[in-house]
PDB file of C-alpha atoms in Angstrom:
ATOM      1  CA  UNK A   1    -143.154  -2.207  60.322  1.00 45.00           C
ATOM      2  CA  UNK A   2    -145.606  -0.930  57.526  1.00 44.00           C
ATOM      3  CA  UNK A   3    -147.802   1.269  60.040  1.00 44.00           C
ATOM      4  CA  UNK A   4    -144.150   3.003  60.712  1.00 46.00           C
ATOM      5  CA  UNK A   5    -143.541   3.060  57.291  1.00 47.00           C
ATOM      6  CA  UNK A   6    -146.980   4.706  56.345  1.00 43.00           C
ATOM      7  CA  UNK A   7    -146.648   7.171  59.794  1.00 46.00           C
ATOM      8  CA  UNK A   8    -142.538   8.044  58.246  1.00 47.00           C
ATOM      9  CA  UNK A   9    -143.704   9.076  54.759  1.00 48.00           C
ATOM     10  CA  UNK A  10    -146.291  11.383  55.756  1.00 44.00           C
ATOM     11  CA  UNK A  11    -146.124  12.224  59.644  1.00 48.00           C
ATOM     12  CA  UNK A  12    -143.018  14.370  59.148  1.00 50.00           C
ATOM     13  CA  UNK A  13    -143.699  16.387  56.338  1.00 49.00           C
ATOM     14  CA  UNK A  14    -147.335  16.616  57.183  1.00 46.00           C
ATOM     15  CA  UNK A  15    -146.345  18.523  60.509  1.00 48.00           C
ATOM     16  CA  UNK A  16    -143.181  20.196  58.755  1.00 47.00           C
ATOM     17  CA  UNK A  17    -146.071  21.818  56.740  1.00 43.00           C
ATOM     18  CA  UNK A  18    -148.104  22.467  59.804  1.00 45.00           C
ATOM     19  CA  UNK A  19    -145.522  24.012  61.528  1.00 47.00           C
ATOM     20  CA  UNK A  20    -144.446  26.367  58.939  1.00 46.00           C
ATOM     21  CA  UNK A  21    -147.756  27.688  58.473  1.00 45.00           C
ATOM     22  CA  UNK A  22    -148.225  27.614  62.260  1.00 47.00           C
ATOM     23  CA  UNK A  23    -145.122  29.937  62.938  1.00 47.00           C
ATOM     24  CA  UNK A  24    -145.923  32.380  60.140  1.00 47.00           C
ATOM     25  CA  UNK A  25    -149.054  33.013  61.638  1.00 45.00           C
ATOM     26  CA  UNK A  26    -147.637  33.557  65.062  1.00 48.00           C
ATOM     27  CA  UNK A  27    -145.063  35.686  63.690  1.00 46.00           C
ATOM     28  CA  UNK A  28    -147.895  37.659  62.190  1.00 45.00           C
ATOM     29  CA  UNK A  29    -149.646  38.021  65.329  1.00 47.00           C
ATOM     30  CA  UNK A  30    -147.014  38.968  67.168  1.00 47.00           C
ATOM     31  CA  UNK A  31    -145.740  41.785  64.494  1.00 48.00           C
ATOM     32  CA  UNK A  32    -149.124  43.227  64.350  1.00 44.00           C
ATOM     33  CA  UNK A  33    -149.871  43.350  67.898  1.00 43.00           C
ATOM     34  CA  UNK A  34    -146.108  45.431  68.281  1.00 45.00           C
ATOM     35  CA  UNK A  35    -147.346  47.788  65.754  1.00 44.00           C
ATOM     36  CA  UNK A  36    -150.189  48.856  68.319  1.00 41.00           C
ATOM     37  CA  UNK A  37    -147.387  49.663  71.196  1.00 41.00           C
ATOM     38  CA  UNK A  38    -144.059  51.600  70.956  1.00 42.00           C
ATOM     39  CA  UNK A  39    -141.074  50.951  68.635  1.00 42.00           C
ATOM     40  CA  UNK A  40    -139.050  48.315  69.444  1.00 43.00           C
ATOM     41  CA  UNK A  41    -136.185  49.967  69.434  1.00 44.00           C
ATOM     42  CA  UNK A  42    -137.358  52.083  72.232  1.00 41.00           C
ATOM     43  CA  UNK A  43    -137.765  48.849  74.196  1.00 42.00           C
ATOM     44  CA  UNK A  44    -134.422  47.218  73.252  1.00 46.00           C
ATOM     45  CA  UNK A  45    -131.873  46.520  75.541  1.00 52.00           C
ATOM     46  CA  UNK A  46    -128.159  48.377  74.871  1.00 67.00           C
ATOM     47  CA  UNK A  47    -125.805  45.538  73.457  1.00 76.00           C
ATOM     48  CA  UNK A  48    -122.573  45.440  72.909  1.00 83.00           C
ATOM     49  CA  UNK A  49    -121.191  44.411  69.537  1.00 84.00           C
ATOM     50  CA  UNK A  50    -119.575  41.753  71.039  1.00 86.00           C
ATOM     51  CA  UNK A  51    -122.514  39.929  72.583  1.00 88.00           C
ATOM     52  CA  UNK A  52    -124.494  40.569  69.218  1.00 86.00           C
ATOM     53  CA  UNK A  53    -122.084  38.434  67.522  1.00 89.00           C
ATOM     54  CA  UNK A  54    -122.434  35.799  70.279  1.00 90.00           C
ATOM     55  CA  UNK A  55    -126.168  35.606  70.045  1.00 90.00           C
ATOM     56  CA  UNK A  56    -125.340  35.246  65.737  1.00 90.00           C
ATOM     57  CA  UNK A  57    -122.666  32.539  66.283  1.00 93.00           C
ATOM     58  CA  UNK A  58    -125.209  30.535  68.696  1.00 94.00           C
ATOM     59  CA  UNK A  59    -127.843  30.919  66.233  1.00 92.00           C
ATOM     60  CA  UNK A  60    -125.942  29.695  63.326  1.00 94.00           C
ATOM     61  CA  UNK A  61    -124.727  26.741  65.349  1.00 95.00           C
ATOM     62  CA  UNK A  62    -128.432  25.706  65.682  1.00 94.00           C
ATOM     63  CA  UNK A  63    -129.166  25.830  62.704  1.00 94.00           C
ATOM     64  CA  UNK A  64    -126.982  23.992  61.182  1.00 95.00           C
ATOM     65  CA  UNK A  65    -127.436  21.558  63.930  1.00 95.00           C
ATOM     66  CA  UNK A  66    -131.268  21.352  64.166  1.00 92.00           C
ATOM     67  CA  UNK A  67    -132.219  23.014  61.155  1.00 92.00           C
ATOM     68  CA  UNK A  68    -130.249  21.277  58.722  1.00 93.00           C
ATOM     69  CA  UNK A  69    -127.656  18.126  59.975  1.00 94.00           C
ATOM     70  CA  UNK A  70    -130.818  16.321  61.964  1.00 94.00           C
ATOM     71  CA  UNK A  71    -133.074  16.525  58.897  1.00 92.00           C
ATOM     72  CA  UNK A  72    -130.424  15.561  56.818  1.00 92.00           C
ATOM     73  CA  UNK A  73    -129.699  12.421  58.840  1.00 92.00           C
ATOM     74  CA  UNK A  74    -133.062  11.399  58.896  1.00 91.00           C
ATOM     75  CA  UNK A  75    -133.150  11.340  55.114  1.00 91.00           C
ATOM     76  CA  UNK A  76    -130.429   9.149  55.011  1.00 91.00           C
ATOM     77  CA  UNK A  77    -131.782   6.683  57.192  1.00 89.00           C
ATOM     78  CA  UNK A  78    -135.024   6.230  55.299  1.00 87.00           C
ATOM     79  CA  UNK A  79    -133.017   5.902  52.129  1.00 86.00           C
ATOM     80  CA  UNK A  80    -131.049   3.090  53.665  1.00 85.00           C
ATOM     81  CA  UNK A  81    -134.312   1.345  55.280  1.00 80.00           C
ATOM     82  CA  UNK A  82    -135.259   1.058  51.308  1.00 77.00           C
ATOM     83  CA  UNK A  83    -132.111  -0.962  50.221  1.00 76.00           C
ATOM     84  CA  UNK A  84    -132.361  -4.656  50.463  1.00 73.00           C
ATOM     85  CA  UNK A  85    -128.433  -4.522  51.492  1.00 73.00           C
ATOM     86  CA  UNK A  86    -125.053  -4.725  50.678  1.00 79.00           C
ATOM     87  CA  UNK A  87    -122.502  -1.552  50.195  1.00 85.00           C
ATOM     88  CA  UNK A  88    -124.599   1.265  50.262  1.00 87.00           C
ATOM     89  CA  UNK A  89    -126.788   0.532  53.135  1.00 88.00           C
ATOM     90  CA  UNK A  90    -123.758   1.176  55.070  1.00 89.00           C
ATOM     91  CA  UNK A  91    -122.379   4.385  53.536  1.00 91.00           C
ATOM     92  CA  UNK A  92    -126.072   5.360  54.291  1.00 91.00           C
ATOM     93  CA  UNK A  93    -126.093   4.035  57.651  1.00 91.00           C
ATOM     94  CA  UNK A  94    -122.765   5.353  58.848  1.00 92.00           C
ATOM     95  CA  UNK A  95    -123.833   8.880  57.358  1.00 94.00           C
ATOM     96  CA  UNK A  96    -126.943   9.496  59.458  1.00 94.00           C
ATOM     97  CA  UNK A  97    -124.531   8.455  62.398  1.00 93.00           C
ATOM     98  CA  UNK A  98    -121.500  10.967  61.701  1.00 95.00           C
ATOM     99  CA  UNK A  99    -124.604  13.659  60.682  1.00 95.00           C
ATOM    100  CA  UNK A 100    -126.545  13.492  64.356  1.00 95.00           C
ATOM    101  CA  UNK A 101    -123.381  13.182  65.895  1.00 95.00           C
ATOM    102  CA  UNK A 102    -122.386  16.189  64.504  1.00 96.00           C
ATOM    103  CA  UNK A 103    -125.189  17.785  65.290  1.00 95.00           C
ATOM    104  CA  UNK A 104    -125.370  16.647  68.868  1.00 95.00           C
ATOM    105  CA  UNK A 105    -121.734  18.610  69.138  1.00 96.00           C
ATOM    106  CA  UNK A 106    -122.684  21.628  67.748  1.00 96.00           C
ATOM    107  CA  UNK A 107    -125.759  22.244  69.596  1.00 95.00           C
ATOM    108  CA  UNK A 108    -123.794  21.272  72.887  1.00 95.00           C
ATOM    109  CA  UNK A 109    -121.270  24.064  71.561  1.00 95.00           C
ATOM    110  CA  UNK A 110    -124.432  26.202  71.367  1.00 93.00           C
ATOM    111  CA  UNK A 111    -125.755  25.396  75.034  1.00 92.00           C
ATOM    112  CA  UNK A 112    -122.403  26.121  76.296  1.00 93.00           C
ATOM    113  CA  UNK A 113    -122.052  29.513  74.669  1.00 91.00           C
ATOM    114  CA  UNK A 114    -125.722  30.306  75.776  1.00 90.00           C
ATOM    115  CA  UNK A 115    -125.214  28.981  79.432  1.00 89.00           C
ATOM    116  CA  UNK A 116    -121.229  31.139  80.027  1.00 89.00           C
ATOM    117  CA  UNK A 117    -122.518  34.653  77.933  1.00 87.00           C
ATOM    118  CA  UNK A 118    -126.430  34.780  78.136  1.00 86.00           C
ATOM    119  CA  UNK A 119    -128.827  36.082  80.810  1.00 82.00           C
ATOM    120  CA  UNK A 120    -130.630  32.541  81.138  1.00 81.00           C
ATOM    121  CA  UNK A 121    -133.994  33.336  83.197  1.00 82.00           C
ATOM    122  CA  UNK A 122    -136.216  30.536  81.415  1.00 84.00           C
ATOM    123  CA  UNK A 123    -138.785  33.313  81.020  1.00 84.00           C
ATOM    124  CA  UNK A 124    -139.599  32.738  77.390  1.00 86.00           C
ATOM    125  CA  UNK A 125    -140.490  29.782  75.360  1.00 89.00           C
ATOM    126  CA  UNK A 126    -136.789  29.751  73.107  1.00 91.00           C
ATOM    127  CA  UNK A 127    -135.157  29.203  76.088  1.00 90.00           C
ATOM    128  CA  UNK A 128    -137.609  26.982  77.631  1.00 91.00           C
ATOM    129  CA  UNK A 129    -137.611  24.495  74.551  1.00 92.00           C
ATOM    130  CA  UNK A 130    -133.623  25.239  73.846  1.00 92.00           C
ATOM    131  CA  UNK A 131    -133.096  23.309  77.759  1.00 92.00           C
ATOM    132  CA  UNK A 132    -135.904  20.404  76.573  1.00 93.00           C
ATOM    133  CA  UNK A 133    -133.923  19.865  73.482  1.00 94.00           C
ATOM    134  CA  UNK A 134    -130.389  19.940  75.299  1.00 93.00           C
ATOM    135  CA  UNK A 135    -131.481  16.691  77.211  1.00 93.00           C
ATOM    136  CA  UNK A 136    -133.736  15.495  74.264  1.00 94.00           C
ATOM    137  CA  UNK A 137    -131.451  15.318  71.885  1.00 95.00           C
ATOM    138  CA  UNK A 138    -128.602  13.568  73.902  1.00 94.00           C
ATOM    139  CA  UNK A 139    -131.237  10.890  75.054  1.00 95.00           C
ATOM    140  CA  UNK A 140    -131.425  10.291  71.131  1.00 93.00           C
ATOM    141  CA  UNK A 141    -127.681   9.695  71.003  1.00 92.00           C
ATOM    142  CA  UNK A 142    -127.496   7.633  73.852  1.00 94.00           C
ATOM    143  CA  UNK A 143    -130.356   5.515  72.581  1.00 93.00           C
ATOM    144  CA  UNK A 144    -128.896   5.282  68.918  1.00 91.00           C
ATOM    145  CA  UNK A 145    -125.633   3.411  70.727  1.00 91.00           C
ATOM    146  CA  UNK A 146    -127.019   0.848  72.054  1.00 90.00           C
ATOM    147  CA  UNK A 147    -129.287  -0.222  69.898  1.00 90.00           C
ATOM    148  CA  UNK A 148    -130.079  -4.068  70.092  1.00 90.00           C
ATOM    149  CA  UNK A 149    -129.428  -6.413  67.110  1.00 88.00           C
ATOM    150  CA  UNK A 150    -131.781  -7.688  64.842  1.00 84.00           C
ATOM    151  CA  UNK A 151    -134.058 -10.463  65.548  1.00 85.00           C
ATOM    152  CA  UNK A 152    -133.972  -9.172  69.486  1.00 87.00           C
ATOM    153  CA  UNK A 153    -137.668  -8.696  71.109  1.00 88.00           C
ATOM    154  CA  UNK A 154    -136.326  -5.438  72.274  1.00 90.00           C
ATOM    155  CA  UNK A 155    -135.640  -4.166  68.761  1.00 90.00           C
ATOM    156  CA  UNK A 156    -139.317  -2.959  67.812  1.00 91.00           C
ATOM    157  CA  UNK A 157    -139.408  -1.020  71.188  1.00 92.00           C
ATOM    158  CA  UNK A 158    -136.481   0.287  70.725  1.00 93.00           C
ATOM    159  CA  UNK A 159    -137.249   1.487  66.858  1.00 91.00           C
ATOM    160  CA  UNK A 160    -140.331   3.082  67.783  1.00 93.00           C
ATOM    161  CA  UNK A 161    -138.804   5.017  70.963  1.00 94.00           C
ATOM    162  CA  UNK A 162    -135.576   6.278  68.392  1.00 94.00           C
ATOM    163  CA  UNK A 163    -138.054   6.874  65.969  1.00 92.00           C
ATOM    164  CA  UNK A 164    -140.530   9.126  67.809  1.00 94.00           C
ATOM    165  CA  UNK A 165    -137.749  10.825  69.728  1.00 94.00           C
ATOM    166  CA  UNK A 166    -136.151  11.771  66.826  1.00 92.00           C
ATOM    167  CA  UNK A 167    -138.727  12.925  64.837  1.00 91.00           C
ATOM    168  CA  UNK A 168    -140.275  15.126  68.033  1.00 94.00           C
ATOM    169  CA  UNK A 169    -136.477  16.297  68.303  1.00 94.00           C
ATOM    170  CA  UNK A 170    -136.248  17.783  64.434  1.00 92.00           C
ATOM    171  CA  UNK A 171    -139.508  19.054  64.593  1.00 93.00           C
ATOM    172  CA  UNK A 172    -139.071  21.010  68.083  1.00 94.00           C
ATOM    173  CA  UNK A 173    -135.829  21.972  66.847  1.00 94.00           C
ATOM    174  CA  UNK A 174    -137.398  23.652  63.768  1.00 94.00           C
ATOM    175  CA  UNK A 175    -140.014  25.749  65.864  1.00 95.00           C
ATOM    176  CA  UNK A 176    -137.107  27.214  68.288  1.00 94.00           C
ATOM    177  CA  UNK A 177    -135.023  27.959  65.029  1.00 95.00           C
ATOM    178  CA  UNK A 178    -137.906  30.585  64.401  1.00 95.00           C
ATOM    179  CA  UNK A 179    -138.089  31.466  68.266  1.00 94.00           C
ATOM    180  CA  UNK A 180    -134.805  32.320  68.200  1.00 93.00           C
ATOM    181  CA  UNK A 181    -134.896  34.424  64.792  1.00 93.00           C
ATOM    182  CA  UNK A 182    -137.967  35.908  67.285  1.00 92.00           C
ATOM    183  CA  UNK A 183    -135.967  36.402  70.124  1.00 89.00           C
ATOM    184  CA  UNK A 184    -132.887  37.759  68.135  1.00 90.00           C
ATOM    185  CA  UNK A 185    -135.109  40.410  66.282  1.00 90.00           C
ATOM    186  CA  UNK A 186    -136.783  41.959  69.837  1.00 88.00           C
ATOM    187  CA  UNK A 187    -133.109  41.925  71.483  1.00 84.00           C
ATOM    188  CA  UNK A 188    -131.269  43.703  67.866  1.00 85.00           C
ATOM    189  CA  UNK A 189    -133.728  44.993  66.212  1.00 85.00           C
ATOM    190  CA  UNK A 190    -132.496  43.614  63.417  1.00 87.00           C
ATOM    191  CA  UNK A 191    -134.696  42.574  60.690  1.00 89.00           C
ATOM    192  CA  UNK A 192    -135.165  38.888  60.278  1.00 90.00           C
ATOM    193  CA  UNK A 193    -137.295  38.652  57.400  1.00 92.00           C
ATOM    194  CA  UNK A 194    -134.558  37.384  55.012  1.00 94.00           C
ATOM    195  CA  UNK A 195    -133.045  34.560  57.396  1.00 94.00           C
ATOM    196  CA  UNK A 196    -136.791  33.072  57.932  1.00 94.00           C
ATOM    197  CA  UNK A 197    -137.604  32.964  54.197  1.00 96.00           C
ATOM    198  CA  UNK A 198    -134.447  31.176  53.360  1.00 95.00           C
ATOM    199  CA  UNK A 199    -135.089  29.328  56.241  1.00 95.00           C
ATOM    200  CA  UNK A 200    -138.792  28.412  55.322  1.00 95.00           C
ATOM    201  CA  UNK A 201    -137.226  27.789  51.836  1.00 96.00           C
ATOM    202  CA  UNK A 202    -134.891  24.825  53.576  1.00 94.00           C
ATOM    203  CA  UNK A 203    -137.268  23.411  55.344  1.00 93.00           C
ATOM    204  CA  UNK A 204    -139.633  22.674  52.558  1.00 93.00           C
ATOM    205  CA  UNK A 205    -137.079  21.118  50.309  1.00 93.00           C
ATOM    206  CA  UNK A 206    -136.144  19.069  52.975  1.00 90.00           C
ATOM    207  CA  UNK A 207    -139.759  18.016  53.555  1.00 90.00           C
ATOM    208  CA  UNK A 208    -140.451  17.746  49.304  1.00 91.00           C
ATOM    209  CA  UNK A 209    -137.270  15.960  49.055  1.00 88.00           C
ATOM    210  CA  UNK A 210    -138.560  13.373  51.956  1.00 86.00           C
ATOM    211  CA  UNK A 211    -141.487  13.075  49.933  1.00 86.00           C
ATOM    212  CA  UNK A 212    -140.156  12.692  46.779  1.00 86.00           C
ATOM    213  CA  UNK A 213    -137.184  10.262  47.636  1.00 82.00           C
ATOM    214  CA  UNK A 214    -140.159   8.132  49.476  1.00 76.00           C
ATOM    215  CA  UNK A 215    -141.993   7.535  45.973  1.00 79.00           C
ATOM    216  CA  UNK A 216    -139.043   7.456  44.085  1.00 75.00           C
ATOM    217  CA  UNK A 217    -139.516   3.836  43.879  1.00 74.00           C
ATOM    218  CA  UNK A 218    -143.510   3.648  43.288  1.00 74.00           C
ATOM    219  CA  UNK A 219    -142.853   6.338  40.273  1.00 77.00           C
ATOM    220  CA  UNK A 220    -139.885   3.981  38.881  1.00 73.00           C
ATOM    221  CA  UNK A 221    -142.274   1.287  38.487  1.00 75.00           C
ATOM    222  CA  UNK A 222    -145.107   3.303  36.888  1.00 75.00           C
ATOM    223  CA  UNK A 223    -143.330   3.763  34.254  1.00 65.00           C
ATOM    224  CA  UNK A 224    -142.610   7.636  34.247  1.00 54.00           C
ATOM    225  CA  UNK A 225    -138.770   7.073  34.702  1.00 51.00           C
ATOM    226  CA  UNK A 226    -138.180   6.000  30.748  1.00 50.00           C
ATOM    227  CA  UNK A 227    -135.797   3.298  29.793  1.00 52.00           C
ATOM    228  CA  UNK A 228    -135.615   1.506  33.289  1.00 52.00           C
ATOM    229  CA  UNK A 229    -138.301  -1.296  31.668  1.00 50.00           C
ATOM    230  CA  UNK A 230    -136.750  -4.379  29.746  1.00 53.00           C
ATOM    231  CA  UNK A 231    -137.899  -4.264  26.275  1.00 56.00           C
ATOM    232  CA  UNK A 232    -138.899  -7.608  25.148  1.00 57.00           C
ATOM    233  CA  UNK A 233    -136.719  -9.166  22.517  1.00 61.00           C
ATOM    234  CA  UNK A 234    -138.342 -11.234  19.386  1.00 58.00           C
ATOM    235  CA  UNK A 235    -138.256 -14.832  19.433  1.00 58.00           C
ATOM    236  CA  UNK A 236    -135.620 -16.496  17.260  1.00 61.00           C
ATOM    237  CA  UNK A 237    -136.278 -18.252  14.308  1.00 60.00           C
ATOM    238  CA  UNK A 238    -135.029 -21.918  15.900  1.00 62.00           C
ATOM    239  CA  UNK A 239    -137.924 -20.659  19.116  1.00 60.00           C
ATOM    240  CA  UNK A 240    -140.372 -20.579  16.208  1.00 61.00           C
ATOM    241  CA  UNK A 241    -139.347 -23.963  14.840  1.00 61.00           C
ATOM    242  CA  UNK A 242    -139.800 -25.255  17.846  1.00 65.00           C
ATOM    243  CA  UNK A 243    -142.626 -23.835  19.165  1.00 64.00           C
ATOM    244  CA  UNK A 244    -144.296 -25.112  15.764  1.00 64.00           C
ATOM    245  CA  UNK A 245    -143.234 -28.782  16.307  1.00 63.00           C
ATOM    246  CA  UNK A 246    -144.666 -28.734  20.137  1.00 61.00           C
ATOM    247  CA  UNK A 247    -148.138 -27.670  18.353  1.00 60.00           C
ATOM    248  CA  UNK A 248    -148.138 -29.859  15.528  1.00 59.00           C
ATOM    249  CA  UNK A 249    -147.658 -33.196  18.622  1.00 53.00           C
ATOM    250  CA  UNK A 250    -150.366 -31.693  20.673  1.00 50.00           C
ATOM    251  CA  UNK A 251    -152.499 -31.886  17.523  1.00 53.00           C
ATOM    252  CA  UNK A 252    -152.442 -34.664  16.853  1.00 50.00           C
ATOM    253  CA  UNK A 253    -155.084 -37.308  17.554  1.00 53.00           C
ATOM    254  CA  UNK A 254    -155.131 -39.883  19.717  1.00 53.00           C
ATOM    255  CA  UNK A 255    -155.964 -43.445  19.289  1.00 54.00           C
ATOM    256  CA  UNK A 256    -159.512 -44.564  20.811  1.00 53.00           C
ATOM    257  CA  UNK A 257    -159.513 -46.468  23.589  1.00 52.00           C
ATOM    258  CA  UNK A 258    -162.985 -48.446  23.193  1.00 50.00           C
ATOM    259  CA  UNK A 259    -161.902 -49.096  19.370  1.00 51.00           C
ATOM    260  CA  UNK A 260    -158.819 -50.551  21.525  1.00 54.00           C
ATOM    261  CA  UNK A 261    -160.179 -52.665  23.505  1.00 51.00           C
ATOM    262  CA  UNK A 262    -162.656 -54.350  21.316  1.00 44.00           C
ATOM    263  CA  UNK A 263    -160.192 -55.177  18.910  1.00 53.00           C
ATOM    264  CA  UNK A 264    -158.240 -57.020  21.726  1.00 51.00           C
ATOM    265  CA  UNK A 265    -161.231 -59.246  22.190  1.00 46.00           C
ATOM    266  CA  UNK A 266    -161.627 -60.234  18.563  1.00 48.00           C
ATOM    267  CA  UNK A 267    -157.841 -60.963  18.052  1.00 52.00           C
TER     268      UNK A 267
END
């Protein structure tokens, strides 16, 4: 339980880092090699207003779902894994639940829209990944009800397969958030730059708040949250008292015992 521990506080945002810097430099690849051909709007496809506001509405959908509501579940989770119990543990518990649920629905929603109003040739890597994550993420759900009870031997297997799944499921469902802004921006040409830097911006605080709500506890007891650590309180006048009578018996001395016993043989 530790080694998950120590792989959950730094894993996630680790490769939440890794991706971001990952994407940008794909993105940057892929704009520079463009500016080398024609324009893209010379190579854009004629689309009705209509199916430009599908394409927005099944973005948004995502990410909310992936982007945001999936993250945001997770954090929940690890808060309640740090409470010993009681209330709050299950106000955190039954969030994450409602959360990926939520999330489950609206991507569904998503695949729906994508599978009744979009060409769907599996040519590219969005839609590639967006049918992975349709069966990924409702193998997560499925797992997360029946989850065994504690003190079962099937529990740790089953931890570490919810575990992985859903962190490969957030994480996959961050890169096709940018594929799609990708995708949307060749099929539009639309500019995307201000939906992936508010984007980015999410992303990180979700991965410094992770962080940050991990060590909340280890800064707490370093002393950098003030007023959390008991003063200590003067002894009383009646603790001195006493605590002067328990020296003055310790001090004093004790009769001899060879003086003792040689004085029993002379009486």
């Amino acid at each position: 339980m530790q080694v998950s521990h120590f792989l959950g506080s730094f894993t996630i945002p680790a490769l939440y880092v890794f991706l971001l810097a990952l994407v940008s430099c794909s993105s940057h690849g892929e704009d520079t090699a463009s500016s080398n051909h024609k324009s893209i709007k010379e190579n854009v496809h004629k689309l009705s207003p209509q199916m430009t506001s599908y394409i927005a509405i099944h973005g948004l959908l995502l990410w909310v779902s992936m982007g945001f509501l999936m993250p945001a579940g997770i954090l929940f989770i690890r808060m309640a894994n740090k409470e010993e119990g009681g209330r709050r543990v299950k106000v955190l518990f039954y969030l994450h639940a409602m959360l990926q649920i939520l999330a489950v629905l609206l991507a569904t929603i998503g695949a729906i829209m994508s599978i009744k109003n979009f060409e769907n040739s599996f040519n590219n890597s969005h839609q590639r990944l967006g049918l992975a994550l349709y069966g990924a993420i409702w193998m997560q759900a499925l797992i997360g009800f029946f989850r065994p009870p504690r003190g079962n031997k099937r529990r740790s297997t089953w931890y570490l397969t919810h575990w992985i799944l859903g962190t490969a499921v957030s994480l996959v469902g961050i890169i096709n958030i940018y594929t799609g802004l990708n995708a949307y921006h060749k099929k539009t040409s639309r500019s995307t730059g201000i939906w992936t830097i508010l984007f980015t911006a999410e992303v990180s605080f979700v991965a410094f708040f992770y962080l940050f709500q991990d060590k909340w506890e280890y800064i707490q007891k370093q002393g950098l949250i003030l007023g959390n650590a008991p003063q200590p309180t003067p002894p009383s006048d009646q603790e001195n008292a006493t605590e002067q009578r328990d020296n003055q018996k310790v001090m004093l001395p004790e009769p001899c015992g060879k003086r003792n016993a040689l004085r029993n043989l002379f009486d």
